[in-house]
Amino acid sequence: MSALHLTLASASPRRRDLLARLGVEPDAVTPADIDESPLKDERPRDYALRMGREKALAVEASGFVLAGDTVVAAGRRILPKTEDEAEARACLKLLSGRRHTVLTSVVLRAPDGTVRERLNENTVRFKNLSEEEIAAYLASGEWRGKAGGYAIQGAAEGLVQWIKGSHSGVMGLPLFETRALLKSAGFDIG
């Protein structure tokens, strides 16, 4: 483990758990408090990178700051981090039986202000969802605060017909890209 100080700029327990898979325990966890509204006509890739960057820059820390953001997109449409059941239902109905893109940015801000970033892109296809399957998933409550209204690490994984890309990226922290950024900054990762 490196002696470098690392702050994780995320409220997501999943990101912390995923970071632990690399053998990295952040010295501090400080969620960024920023406006996460997409800009008019902003494309999903640009939005994911901007959110990761803004989160990394918003957190005050003396060492390194690691941030990320996960965006679910149906075409150019950025789906919300669902806050109510109606919103989650609408997302699940939209994603039913079709492919969608999950973009996760990972951004590392160095103590000198230098910012390194990576973008992980995945394609996920849901099975055709019945009303009963949607209702059962909504009853689980896993959708709360999740991009696109689902969490792949939970019951929704049983609704995924296939995935092309990184499972950890869809969960919220692409481990390959995160490892590369941390190693390039001097963190001792095996």
XYZ file of C-alpha atoms in Angstrom:
190
model
C 0.000 0.000 0.000
C 1.290 3.431 -0.869
C 2.025 6.216 1.624
C 0.265 8.690 -0.692
C -2.876 10.329 0.726
C -6.075 9.541 -1.204
C -9.532 11.031 -0.778
C -12.459 9.283 -2.456
C -14.912 11.927 -3.670
C -17.982 9.710 -3.607
C -20.908 8.835 -1.380
C -21.189 5.454 -3.099
C -20.361 2.471 -0.895
C -19.927 0.469 -4.121
C -17.030 2.645 -5.236
C -15.320 2.164 -1.899
C -15.863 -1.613 -2.082
C -14.551 -1.742 -5.637
C -11.494 0.306 -4.680
C -10.814 -2.213 -1.903
C -10.625 -4.945 -4.567
C -7.469 -3.192 -5.759
C -6.116 -3.219 -2.209
C -6.657 0.518 -1.836
C -8.335 2.011 1.224
C -8.936 5.756 0.917
C -7.641 7.938 3.744
C -10.845 9.957 3.568
C -14.260 9.741 1.915
C -15.671 13.162 1.060
C -18.638 13.219 -1.316
C -18.655 16.110 -3.752
C -21.632 18.441 -3.529
C -22.200 19.660 -7.088
C -25.091 20.309 -9.449
C -25.401 17.147 -11.534
C -27.807 18.534 -14.114
C -26.839 17.805 -17.730
C -26.198 20.858 -19.884
C -28.509 21.565 -22.811
C -27.650 19.177 -25.678
C -24.778 17.628 -23.677
C -23.792 14.201 -24.959
C -23.591 11.309 -22.495
C -19.787 10.869 -22.850
C -19.142 14.562 -22.296
C -21.516 14.594 -19.344
C -19.863 11.589 -17.652
C -16.392 13.129 -17.999
C -17.560 16.556 -16.866
C -19.257 15.118 -13.770
C -16.160 13.118 -12.790
C -13.922 16.171 -13.285
C -16.230 18.507 -11.381
C -16.455 16.066 -8.472
C -12.664 15.690 -8.339
C -12.192 19.469 -8.387
C -14.972 20.222 -5.867
C -13.452 18.271 -2.976
C -10.871 20.038 -0.851
C -8.018 17.696 0.016
C -4.268 17.982 0.409
C -3.454 14.748 -1.416
C -4.924 12.914 -4.365
C -8.663 12.967 -5.046
C -10.354 10.106 -6.875
C -13.819 10.720 -8.322
C -16.127 9.141 -10.828
C -19.563 9.260 -12.312
C -21.772 6.667 -13.958
C -24.192 7.599 -16.713
C -26.789 5.345 -18.313
C -27.768 6.440 -21.810
C -30.363 5.238 -24.273
C -28.978 6.643 -27.496
C -28.180 10.292 -26.762
C -30.703 10.408 -23.929
C -29.138 10.596 -20.471
C -31.281 8.669 -17.994
C -31.702 10.078 -14.486
C -30.475 8.792 -11.156
C -33.948 7.717 -10.190
C -35.486 9.256 -7.087
C -39.047 7.959 -7.247
C -40.774 4.775 -8.349
C -42.469 6.349 -11.374
C -39.112 7.554 -12.694
C -37.534 4.120 -12.126
C -40.468 2.384 -13.838
C -40.131 4.675 -16.872
C -36.408 3.881 -17.117
C -36.948 0.129 -16.856
C -39.695 0.219 -19.499
C -37.409 2.194 -21.809
C -34.516 -0.246 -21.299
C -36.661 -3.376 -21.609
C -35.487 -5.581 -24.478
C -32.936 -3.117 -25.760
C -29.291 -2.215 -25.583
C -28.107 0.812 -23.687
C -24.760 2.367 -22.858
C -23.240 2.686 -19.408
C -20.416 5.216 -19.225
C -18.293 5.574 -16.124
C -15.644 8.218 -15.772
C -12.802 7.907 -13.302
C -10.804 11.035 -12.509
C -7.696 11.455 -10.385
C -6.657 14.926 -9.243
C -3.068 15.199 -8.029
C -1.941 17.501 -5.203
C -0.494 19.896 -7.805
C -3.924 20.174 -9.477
C -3.083 17.948 -12.449
C -6.120 15.956 -13.555
C -5.968 12.550 -15.211
C -9.137 10.934 -16.478
C -10.409 7.824 -18.177
C -13.793 6.879 -19.565
C -15.113 3.333 -19.490
C -17.864 2.467 -21.977
C -20.102 -0.580 -21.761
C -23.105 -1.912 -23.616
C -25.797 -3.699 -21.641
C -28.883 -5.455 -22.979
C -31.886 -6.143 -20.789
C -34.262 -8.980 -21.530
C -37.830 -8.071 -22.424
C -39.197 -7.206 -19.003
C -42.720 -8.200 -18.031
C -44.855 -5.941 -15.846
C -44.388 -8.507 -13.051
C -40.586 -8.384 -13.353
C -40.606 -4.598 -13.286
C -42.921 -4.562 -10.256
C -40.749 -7.097 -8.411
C -37.597 -5.100 -9.123
C -39.234 -1.866 -8.012
C -40.335 -3.566 -4.780
C -36.670 -4.382 -4.056
C -35.863 -0.671 -3.700
C -32.450 -1.180 -5.343
C -33.304 1.412 -7.982
C -33.201 4.365 -5.548
C -30.584 6.895 -6.613
C -29.237 4.624 -9.366
C -28.450 5.828 -12.862
C -31.032 4.386 -15.227
C -33.051 2.996 -12.333
C -31.068 -0.179 -11.680
C -28.059 -1.619 -9.864
C -26.322 -4.392 -11.801
C -24.711 -5.757 -8.630
C -28.130 -6.678 -7.259
C -31.269 -8.360 -8.513
C -31.117 -6.459 -11.832
C -28.200 -8.646 -12.864
C -30.794 -11.392 -13.438
C -32.509 -9.126 -15.963
C -29.362 -8.508 -18.020
C -29.271 -10.668 -21.136
C -25.681 -9.718 -21.938
C -23.006 -7.170 -21.255
C -20.101 -6.024 -23.397
C -17.448 -4.331 -21.332
C -16.549 -4.044 -17.681
C -18.869 -5.312 -14.952
C -17.084 -3.076 -12.417
C -17.541 -0.151 -14.805
C -21.301 -0.717 -14.871
C -21.237 -0.952 -11.054
C -19.612 2.477 -10.825
C -15.798 2.203 -10.776
C -13.984 0.547 -13.690
C -11.134 -1.287 -11.987
C -8.846 -1.534 -15.024
C -8.921 2.220 -15.629
C -8.771 3.050 -11.911
C -5.731 0.821 -11.410
C -3.965 2.416 -14.392
C -4.591 5.946 -13.088
C -3.445 5.132 -9.555
C -0.307 3.290 -10.753
C 0.621 6.173 -13.055
C 0.382 8.518 -10.057
C 2.741 6.350 -7.979
C 0.336 4.299 -5.891
C 1.727 0.889 -5.004
C -0.809 -1.511 -6.511
C 0.165 -5.103 -7.278
